[in-house]
PDB file of C-alpha atoms (C1' of nucleotides) in Angstrom:
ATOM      1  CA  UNK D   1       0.000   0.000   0.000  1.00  0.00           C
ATOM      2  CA  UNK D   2       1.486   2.923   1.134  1.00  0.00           C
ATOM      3  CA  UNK D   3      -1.139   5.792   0.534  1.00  0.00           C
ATOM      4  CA  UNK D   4      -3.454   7.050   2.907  1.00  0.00           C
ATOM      5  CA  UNK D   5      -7.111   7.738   3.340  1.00  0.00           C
ATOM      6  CA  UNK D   6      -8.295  11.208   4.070  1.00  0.00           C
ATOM      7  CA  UNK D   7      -9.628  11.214   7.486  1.00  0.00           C
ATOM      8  CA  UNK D   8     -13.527  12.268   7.683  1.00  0.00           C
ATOM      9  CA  UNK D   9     -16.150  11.716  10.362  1.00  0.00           C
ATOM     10  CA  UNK D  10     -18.632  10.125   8.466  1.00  0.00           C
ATOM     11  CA  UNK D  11     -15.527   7.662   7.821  1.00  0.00           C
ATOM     12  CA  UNK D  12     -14.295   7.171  11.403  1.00  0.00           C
ATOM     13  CA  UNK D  13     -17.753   6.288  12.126  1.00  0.00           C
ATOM     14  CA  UNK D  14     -17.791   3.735   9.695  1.00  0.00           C
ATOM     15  CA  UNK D  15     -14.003   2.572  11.793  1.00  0.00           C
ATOM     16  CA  UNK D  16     -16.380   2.320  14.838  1.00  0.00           C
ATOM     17  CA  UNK D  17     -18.832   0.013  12.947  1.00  0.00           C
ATOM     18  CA  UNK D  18     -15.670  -2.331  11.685  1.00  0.00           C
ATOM     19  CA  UNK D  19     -14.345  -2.433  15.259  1.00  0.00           C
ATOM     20  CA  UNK D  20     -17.848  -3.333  16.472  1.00  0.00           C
ATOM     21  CA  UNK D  21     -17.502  -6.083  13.742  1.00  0.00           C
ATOM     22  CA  UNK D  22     -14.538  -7.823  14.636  1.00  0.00           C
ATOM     23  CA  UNK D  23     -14.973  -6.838  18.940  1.00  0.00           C
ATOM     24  CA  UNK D  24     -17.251  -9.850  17.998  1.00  0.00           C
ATOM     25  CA  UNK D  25     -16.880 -13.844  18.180  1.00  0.00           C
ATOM     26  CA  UNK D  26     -19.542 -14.813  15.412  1.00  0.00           C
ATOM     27  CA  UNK D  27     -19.532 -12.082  12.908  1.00  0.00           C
ATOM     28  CA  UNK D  28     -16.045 -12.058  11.246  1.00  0.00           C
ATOM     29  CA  UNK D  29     -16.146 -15.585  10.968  1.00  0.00           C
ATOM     30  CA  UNK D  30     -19.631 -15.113   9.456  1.00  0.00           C
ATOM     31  CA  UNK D  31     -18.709 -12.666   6.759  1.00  0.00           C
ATOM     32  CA  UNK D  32     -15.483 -15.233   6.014  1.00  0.00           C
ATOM     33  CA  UNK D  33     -18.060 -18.016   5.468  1.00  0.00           C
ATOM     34  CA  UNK D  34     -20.189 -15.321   3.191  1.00  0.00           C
ATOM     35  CA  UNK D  35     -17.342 -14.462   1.095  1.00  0.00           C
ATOM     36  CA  UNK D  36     -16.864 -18.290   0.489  1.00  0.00           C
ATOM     37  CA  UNK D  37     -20.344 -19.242  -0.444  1.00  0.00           C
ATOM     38  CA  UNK D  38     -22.127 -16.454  -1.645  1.00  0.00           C
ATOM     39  CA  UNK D  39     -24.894 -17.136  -0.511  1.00  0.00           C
ATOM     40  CA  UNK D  40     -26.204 -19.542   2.671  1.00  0.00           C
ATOM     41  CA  UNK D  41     -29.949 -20.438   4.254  1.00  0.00           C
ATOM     42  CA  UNK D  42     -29.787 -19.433   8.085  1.00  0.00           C
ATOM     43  CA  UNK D  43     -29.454 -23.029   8.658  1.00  0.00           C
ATOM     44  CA  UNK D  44     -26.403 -23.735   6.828  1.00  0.00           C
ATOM     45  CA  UNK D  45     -24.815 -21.031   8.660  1.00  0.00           C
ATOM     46  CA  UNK D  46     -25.751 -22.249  11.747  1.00  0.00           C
ATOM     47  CA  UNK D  47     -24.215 -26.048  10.863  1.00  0.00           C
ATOM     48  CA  UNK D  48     -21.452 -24.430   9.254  1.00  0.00           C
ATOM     49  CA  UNK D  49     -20.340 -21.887  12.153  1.00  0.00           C
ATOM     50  CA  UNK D  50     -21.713 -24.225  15.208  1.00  0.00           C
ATOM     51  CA  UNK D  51     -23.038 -21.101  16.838  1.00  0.00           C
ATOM     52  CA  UNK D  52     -26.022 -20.874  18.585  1.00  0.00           C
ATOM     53  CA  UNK D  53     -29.229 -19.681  16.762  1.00  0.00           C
ATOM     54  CA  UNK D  54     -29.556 -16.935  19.326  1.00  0.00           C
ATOM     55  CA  UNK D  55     -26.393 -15.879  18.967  1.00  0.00           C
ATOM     56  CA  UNK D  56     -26.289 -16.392  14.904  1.00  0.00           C
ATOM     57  CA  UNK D  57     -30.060 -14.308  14.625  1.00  0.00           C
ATOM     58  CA  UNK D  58     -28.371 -11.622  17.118  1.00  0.00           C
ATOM     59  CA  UNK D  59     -25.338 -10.635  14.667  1.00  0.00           C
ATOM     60  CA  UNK D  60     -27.058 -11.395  11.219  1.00  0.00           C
ATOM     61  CA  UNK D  61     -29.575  -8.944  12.257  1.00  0.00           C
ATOM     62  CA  UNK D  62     -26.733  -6.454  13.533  1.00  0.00           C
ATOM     63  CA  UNK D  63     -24.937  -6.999   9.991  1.00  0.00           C
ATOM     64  CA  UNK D  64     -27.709  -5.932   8.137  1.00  0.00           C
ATOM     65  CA  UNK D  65     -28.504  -2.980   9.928  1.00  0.00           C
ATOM     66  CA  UNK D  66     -24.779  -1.806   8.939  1.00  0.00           C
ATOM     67  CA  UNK D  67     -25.439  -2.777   5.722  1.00  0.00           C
ATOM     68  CA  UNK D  68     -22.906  -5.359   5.325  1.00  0.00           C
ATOM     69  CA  UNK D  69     -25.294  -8.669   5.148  1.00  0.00           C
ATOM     70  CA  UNK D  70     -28.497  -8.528   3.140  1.00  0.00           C
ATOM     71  CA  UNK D  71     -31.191 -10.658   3.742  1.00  0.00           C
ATOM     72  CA  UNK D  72     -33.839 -12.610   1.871  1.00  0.00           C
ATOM     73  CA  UNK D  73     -37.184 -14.020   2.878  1.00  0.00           C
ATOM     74  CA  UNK D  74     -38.922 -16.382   0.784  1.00  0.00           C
ATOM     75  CA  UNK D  75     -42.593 -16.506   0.776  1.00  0.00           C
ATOM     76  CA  UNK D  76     -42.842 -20.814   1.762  1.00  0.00           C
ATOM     77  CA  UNK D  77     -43.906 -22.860   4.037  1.00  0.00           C
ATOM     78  CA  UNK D  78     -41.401 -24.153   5.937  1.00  0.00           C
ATOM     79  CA  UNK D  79     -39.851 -20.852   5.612  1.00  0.00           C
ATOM     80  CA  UNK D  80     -36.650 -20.399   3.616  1.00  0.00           C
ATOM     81  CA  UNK D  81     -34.660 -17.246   4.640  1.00  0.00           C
ATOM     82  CA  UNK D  82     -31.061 -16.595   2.578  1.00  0.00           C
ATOM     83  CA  UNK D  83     -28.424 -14.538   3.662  1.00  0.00           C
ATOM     84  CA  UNK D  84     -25.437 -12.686   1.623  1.00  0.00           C
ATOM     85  CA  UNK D  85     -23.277 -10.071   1.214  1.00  0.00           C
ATOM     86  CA  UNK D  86     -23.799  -6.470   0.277  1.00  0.00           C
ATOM     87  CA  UNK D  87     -21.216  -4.829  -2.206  1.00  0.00           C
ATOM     88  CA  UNK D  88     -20.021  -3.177   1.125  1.00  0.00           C
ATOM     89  CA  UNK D  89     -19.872  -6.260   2.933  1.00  0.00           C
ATOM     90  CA  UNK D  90     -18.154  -8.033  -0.124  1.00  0.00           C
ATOM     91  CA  UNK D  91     -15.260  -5.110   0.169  1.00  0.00           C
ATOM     92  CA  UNK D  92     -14.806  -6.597   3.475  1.00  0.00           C
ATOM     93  CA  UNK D  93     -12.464  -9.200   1.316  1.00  0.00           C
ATOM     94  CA  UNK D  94      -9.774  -6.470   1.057  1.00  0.00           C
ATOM     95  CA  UNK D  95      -9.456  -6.440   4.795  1.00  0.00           C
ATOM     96  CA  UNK D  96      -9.324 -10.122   5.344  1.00  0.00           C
ATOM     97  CA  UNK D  97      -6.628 -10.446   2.641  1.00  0.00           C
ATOM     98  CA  UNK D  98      -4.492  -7.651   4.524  1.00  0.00           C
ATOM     99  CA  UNK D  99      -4.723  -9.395   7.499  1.00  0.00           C
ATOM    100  CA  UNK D 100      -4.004 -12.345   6.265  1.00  0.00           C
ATOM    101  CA  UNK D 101      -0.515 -11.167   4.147  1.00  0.00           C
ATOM    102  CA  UNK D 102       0.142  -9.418   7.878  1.00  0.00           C
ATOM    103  CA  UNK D 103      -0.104 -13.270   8.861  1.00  0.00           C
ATOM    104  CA  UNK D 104       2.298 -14.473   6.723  1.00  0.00           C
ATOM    105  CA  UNK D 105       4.512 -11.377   7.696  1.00  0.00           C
ATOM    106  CA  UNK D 106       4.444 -12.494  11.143  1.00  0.00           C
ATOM    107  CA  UNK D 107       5.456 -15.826  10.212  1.00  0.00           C
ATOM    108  CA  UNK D 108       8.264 -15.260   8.232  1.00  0.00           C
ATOM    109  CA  UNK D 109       9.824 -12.629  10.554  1.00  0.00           C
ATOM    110  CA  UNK D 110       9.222 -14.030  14.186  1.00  0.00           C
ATOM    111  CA  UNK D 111      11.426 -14.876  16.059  1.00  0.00           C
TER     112      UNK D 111
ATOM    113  CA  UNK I   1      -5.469  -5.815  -4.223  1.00  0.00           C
ATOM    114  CA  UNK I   2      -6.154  -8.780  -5.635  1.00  0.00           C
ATOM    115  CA  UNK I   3      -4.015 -11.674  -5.262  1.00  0.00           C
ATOM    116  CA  UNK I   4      -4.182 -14.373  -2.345  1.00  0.00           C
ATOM    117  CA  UNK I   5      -1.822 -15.649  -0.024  1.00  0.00           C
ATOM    118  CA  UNK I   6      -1.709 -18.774   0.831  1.00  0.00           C
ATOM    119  CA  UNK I   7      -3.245 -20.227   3.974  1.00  0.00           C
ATOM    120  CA  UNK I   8      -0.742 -21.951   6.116  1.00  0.00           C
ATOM    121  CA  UNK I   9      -1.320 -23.601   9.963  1.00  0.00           C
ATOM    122  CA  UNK I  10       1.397 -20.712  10.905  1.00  0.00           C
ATOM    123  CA  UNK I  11      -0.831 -18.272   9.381  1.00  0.00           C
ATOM    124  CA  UNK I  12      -3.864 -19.733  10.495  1.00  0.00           C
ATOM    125  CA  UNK I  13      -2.586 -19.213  14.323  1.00  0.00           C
ATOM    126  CA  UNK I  14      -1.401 -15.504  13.516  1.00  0.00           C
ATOM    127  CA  UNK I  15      -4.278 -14.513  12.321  1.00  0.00           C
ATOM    128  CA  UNK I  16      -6.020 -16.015  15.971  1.00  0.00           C
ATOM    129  CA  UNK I  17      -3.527 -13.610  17.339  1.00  0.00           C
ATOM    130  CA  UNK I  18      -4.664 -10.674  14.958  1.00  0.00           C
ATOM    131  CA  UNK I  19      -8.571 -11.988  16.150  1.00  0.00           C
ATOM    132  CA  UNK I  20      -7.148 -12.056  19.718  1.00  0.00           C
ATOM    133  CA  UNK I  21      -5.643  -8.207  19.018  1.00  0.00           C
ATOM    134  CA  UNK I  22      -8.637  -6.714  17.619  1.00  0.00           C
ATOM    135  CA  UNK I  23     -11.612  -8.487  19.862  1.00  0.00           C
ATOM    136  CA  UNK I  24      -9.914  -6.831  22.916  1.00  0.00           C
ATOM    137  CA  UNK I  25     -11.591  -2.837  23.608  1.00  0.00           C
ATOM    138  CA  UNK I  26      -7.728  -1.197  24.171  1.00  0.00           C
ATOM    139  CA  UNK I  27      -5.024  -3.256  21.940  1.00  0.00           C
ATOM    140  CA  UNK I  28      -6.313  -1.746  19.033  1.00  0.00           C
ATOM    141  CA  UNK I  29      -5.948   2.167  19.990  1.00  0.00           C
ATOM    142  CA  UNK I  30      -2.344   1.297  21.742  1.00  0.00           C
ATOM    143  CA  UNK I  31      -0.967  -0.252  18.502  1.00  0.00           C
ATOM    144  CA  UNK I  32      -2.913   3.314  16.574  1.00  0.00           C
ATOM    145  CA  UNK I  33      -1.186   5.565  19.210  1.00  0.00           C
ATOM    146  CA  UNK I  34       2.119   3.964  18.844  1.00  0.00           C
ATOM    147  CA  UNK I  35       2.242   3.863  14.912  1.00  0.00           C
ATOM    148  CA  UNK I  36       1.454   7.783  15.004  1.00  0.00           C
ATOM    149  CA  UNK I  37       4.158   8.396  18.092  1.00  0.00           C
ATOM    150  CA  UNK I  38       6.565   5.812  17.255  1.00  0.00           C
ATOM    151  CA  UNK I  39       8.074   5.742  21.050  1.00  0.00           C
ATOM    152  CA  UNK I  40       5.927   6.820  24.494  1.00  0.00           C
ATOM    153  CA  UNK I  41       6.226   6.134  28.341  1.00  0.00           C
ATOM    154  CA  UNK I  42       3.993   4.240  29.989  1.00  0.00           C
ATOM    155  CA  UNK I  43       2.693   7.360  31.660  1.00  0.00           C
ATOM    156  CA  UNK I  44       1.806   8.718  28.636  1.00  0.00           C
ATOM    157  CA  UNK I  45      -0.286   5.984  26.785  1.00  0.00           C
ATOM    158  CA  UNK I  46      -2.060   5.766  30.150  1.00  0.00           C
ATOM    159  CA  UNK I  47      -2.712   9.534  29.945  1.00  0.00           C
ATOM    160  CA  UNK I  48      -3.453   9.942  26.109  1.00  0.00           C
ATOM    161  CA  UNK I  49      -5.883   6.771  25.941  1.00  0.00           C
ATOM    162  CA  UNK I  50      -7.681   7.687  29.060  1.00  0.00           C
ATOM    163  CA  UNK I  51      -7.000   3.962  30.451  1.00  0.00           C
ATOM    164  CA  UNK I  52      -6.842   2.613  33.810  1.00  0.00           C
ATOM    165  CA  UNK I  53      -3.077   1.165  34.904  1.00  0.00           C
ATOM    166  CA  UNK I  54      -4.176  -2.559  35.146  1.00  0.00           C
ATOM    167  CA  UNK I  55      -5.969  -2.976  31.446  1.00  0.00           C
ATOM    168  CA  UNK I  56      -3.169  -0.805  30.729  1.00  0.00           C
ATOM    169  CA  UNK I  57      -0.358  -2.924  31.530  1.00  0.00           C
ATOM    170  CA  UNK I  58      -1.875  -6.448  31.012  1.00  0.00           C
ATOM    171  CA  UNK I  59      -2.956  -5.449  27.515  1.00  0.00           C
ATOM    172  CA  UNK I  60       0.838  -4.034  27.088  1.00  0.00           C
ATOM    173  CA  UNK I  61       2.391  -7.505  28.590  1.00  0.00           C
ATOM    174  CA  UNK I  62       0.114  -9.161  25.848  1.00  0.00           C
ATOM    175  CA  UNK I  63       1.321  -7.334  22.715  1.00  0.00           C
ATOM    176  CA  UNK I  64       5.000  -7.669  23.930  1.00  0.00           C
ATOM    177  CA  UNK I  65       4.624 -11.370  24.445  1.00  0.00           C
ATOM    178  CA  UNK I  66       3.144 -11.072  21.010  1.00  0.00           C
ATOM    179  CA  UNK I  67       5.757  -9.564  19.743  1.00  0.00           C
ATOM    180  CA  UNK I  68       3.991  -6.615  18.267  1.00  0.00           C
ATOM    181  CA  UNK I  69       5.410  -4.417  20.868  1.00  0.00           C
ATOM    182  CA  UNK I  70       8.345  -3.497  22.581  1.00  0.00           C
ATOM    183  CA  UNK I  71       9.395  -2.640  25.992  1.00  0.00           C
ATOM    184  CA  UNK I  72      12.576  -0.817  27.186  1.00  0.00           C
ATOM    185  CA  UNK I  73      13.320  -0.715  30.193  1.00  0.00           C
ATOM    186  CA  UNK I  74      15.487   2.270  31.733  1.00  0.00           C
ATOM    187  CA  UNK I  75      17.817   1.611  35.114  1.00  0.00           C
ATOM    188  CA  UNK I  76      16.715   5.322  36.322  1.00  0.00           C
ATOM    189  CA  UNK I  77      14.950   6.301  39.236  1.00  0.00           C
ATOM    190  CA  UNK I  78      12.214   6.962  39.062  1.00  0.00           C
ATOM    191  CA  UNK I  79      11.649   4.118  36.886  1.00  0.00           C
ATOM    192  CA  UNK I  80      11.321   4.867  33.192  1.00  0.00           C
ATOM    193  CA  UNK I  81       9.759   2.641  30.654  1.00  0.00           C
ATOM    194  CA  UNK I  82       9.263   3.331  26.860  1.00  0.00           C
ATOM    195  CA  UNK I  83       7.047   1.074  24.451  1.00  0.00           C
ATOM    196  CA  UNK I  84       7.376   0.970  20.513  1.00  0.00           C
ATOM    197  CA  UNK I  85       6.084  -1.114  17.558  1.00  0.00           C
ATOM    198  CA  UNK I  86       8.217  -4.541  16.464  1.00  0.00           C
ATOM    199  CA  UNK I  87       8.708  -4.887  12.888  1.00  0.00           C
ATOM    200  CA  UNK I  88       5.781  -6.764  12.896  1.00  0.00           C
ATOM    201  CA  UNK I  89       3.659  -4.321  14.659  1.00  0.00           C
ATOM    202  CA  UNK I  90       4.619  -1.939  12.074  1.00  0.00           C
ATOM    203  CA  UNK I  91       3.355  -4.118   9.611  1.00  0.00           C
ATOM    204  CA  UNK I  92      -0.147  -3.579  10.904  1.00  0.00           C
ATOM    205  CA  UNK I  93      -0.361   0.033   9.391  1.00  0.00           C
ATOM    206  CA  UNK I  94      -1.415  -1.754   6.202  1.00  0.00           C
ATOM    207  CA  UNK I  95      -3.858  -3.577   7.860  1.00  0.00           C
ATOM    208  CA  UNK I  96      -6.008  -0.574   9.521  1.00  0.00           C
ATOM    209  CA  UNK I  97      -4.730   1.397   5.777  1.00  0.00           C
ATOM    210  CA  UNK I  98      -7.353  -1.372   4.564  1.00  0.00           C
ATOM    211  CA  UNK I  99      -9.700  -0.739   7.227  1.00  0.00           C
ATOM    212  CA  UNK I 100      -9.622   3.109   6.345  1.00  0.00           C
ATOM    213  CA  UNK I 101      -9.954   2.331   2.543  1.00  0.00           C
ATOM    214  CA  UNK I 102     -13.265   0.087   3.401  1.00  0.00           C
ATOM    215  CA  UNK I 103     -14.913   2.429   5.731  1.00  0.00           C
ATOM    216  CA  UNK I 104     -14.289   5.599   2.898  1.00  0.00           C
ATOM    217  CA  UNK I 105     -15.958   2.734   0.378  1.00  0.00           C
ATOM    218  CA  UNK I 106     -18.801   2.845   3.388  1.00  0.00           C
ATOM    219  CA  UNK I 107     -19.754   6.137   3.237  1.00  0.00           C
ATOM    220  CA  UNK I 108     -19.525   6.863  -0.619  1.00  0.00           C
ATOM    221  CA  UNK I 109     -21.582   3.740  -1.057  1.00  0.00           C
ATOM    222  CA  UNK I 110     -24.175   3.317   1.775  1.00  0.00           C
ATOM    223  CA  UNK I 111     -27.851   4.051   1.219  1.00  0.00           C
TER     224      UNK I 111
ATOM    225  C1'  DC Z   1     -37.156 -24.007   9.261  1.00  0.00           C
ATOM    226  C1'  DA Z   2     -36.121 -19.839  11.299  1.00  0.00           C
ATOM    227  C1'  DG Z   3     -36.490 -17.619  14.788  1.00  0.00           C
ATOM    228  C1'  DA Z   4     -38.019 -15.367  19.946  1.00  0.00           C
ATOM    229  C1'  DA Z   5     -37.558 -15.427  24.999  1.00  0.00           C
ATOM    230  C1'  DT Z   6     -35.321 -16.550  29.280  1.00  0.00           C
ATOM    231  C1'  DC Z   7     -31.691 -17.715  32.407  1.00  0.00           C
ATOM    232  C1'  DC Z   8     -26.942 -18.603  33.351  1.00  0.00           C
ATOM    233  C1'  DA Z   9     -21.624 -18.524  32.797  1.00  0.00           C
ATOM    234  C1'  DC Z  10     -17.518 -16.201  31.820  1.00  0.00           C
ATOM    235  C1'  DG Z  11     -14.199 -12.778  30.307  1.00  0.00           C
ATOM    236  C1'  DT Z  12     -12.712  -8.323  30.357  1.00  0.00           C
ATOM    237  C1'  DA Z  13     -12.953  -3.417  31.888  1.00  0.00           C
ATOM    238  C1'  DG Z  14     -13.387   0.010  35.825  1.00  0.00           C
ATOM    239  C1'  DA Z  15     -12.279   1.655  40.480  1.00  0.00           C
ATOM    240  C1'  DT Z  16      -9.480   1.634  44.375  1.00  0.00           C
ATOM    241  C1'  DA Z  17      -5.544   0.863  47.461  1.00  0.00           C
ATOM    242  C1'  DC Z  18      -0.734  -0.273  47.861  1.00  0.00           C
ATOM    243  C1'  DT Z  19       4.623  -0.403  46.516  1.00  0.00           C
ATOM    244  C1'  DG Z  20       9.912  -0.740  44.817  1.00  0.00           C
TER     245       DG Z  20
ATOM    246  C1'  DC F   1       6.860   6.429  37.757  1.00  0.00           C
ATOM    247  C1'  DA F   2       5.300   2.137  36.656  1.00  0.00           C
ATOM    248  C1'  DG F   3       3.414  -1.122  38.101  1.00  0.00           C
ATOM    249  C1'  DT F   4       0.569  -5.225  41.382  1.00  0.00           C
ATOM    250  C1'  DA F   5      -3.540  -6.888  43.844  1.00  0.00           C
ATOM    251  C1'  DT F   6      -8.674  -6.996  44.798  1.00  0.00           C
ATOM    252  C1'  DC F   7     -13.260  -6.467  44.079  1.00  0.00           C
ATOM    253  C1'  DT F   8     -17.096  -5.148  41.314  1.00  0.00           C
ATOM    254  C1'  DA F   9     -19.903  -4.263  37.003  1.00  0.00           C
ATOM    255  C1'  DC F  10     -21.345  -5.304  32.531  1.00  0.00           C
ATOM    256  C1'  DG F  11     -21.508  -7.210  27.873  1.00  0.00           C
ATOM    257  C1'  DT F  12     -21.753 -11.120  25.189  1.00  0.00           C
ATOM    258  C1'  DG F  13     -22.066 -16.150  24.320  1.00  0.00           C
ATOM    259  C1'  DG F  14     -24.171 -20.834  25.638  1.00  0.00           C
ATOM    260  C1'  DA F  15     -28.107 -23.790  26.750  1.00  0.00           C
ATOM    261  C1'  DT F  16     -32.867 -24.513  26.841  1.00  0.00           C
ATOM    262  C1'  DT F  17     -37.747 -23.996  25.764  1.00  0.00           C
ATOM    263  C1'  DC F  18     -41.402 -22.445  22.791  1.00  0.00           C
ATOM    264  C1'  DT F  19     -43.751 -21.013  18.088  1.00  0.00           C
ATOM    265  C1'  DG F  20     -45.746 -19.236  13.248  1.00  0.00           C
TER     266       DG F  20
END
DNA sequence: CAGAATCCACGTAGATACTG
DNA sequence: CAGTATCTACGTGGATTCTG
């Protein structure tokens, strides 16, 4: 990298929302699963992640409020309900793949 | 971006750590202070974060076990002790660069 | 199937007092 | 100055039960 971002505070508000995302247990490691499948019934995440359904309805519901999971009802019975990411929540990737060359950094220069 | 790196068991555990860094409330605003200041006394990130000694000091002990920070110790009285970013805890500007880069994608692209 | 509601367990932060 | 030691408070996750 080596640029830099302008500094605005509709954008360090948005900062607060991404710490809020990964202060969490469940929700980076259900955007990670999100980025991998595309697209996933609330049951499959709930398999998938071995989380709780409280816990998994608690933080789908707090991603889409911020926009970063959307989330689609279908009109059956037994109900069908499938979950994916926005375009903001698919820029998430960028983030993941920082940490993760940070990673291998860390690996290759530890002591 | 763009490109992937690949997933190793090394990097698998470093990015727990990185999980481990950023799910804690203060480790993430010590590592922002100290890429900004480069070099600061325990007094000071204690006065400039507006954090109590104890979280203080046992989220300091973690990042120098994790060898994201450094501490130097000075053989004065009174006691003097300065903490600065490893190598690898340098390396982390790139990762909140790509935190500041998502939240600016935020706000020009939220409804 | 996809939740909602309740109760409990645990980790981490805050406040305070003490010390080499 | 730079910690250590206690005690308390609170947020979040786990387990369980119930339902349209």
């Amino acid at each position: 990298m080596g640029f830099t971002v302008e500094m605005t505070p509709a954008i360090a508000e948005k900062l607060v929302t991404l710490n809020e995302l990964h202060r969490n247990r469940w929700r980076p490691d259900i955007v990670n699963l999100l980025l991998e499948t595309d697209t996933l019934r609330f049951g499959e995440l709930k398999k998938q992640l071995g989380i709780t359904q409280k816990v998994l309805t608690e933080n789908l519901k707090w991603l889409e409020e911020n926009q970063i999971v959307i989330r689609t009802v279908y009109p059956e019975v037994p109900p069908r309900v499938e979950y994916s990411l926005t375009e903001i929540g698919k820029e998430l990737r960028d983030v993941h793949e920082a940490m993760r060359i940070w990673a291998d950094y860390y690996v290759t220069h530890a002591k």
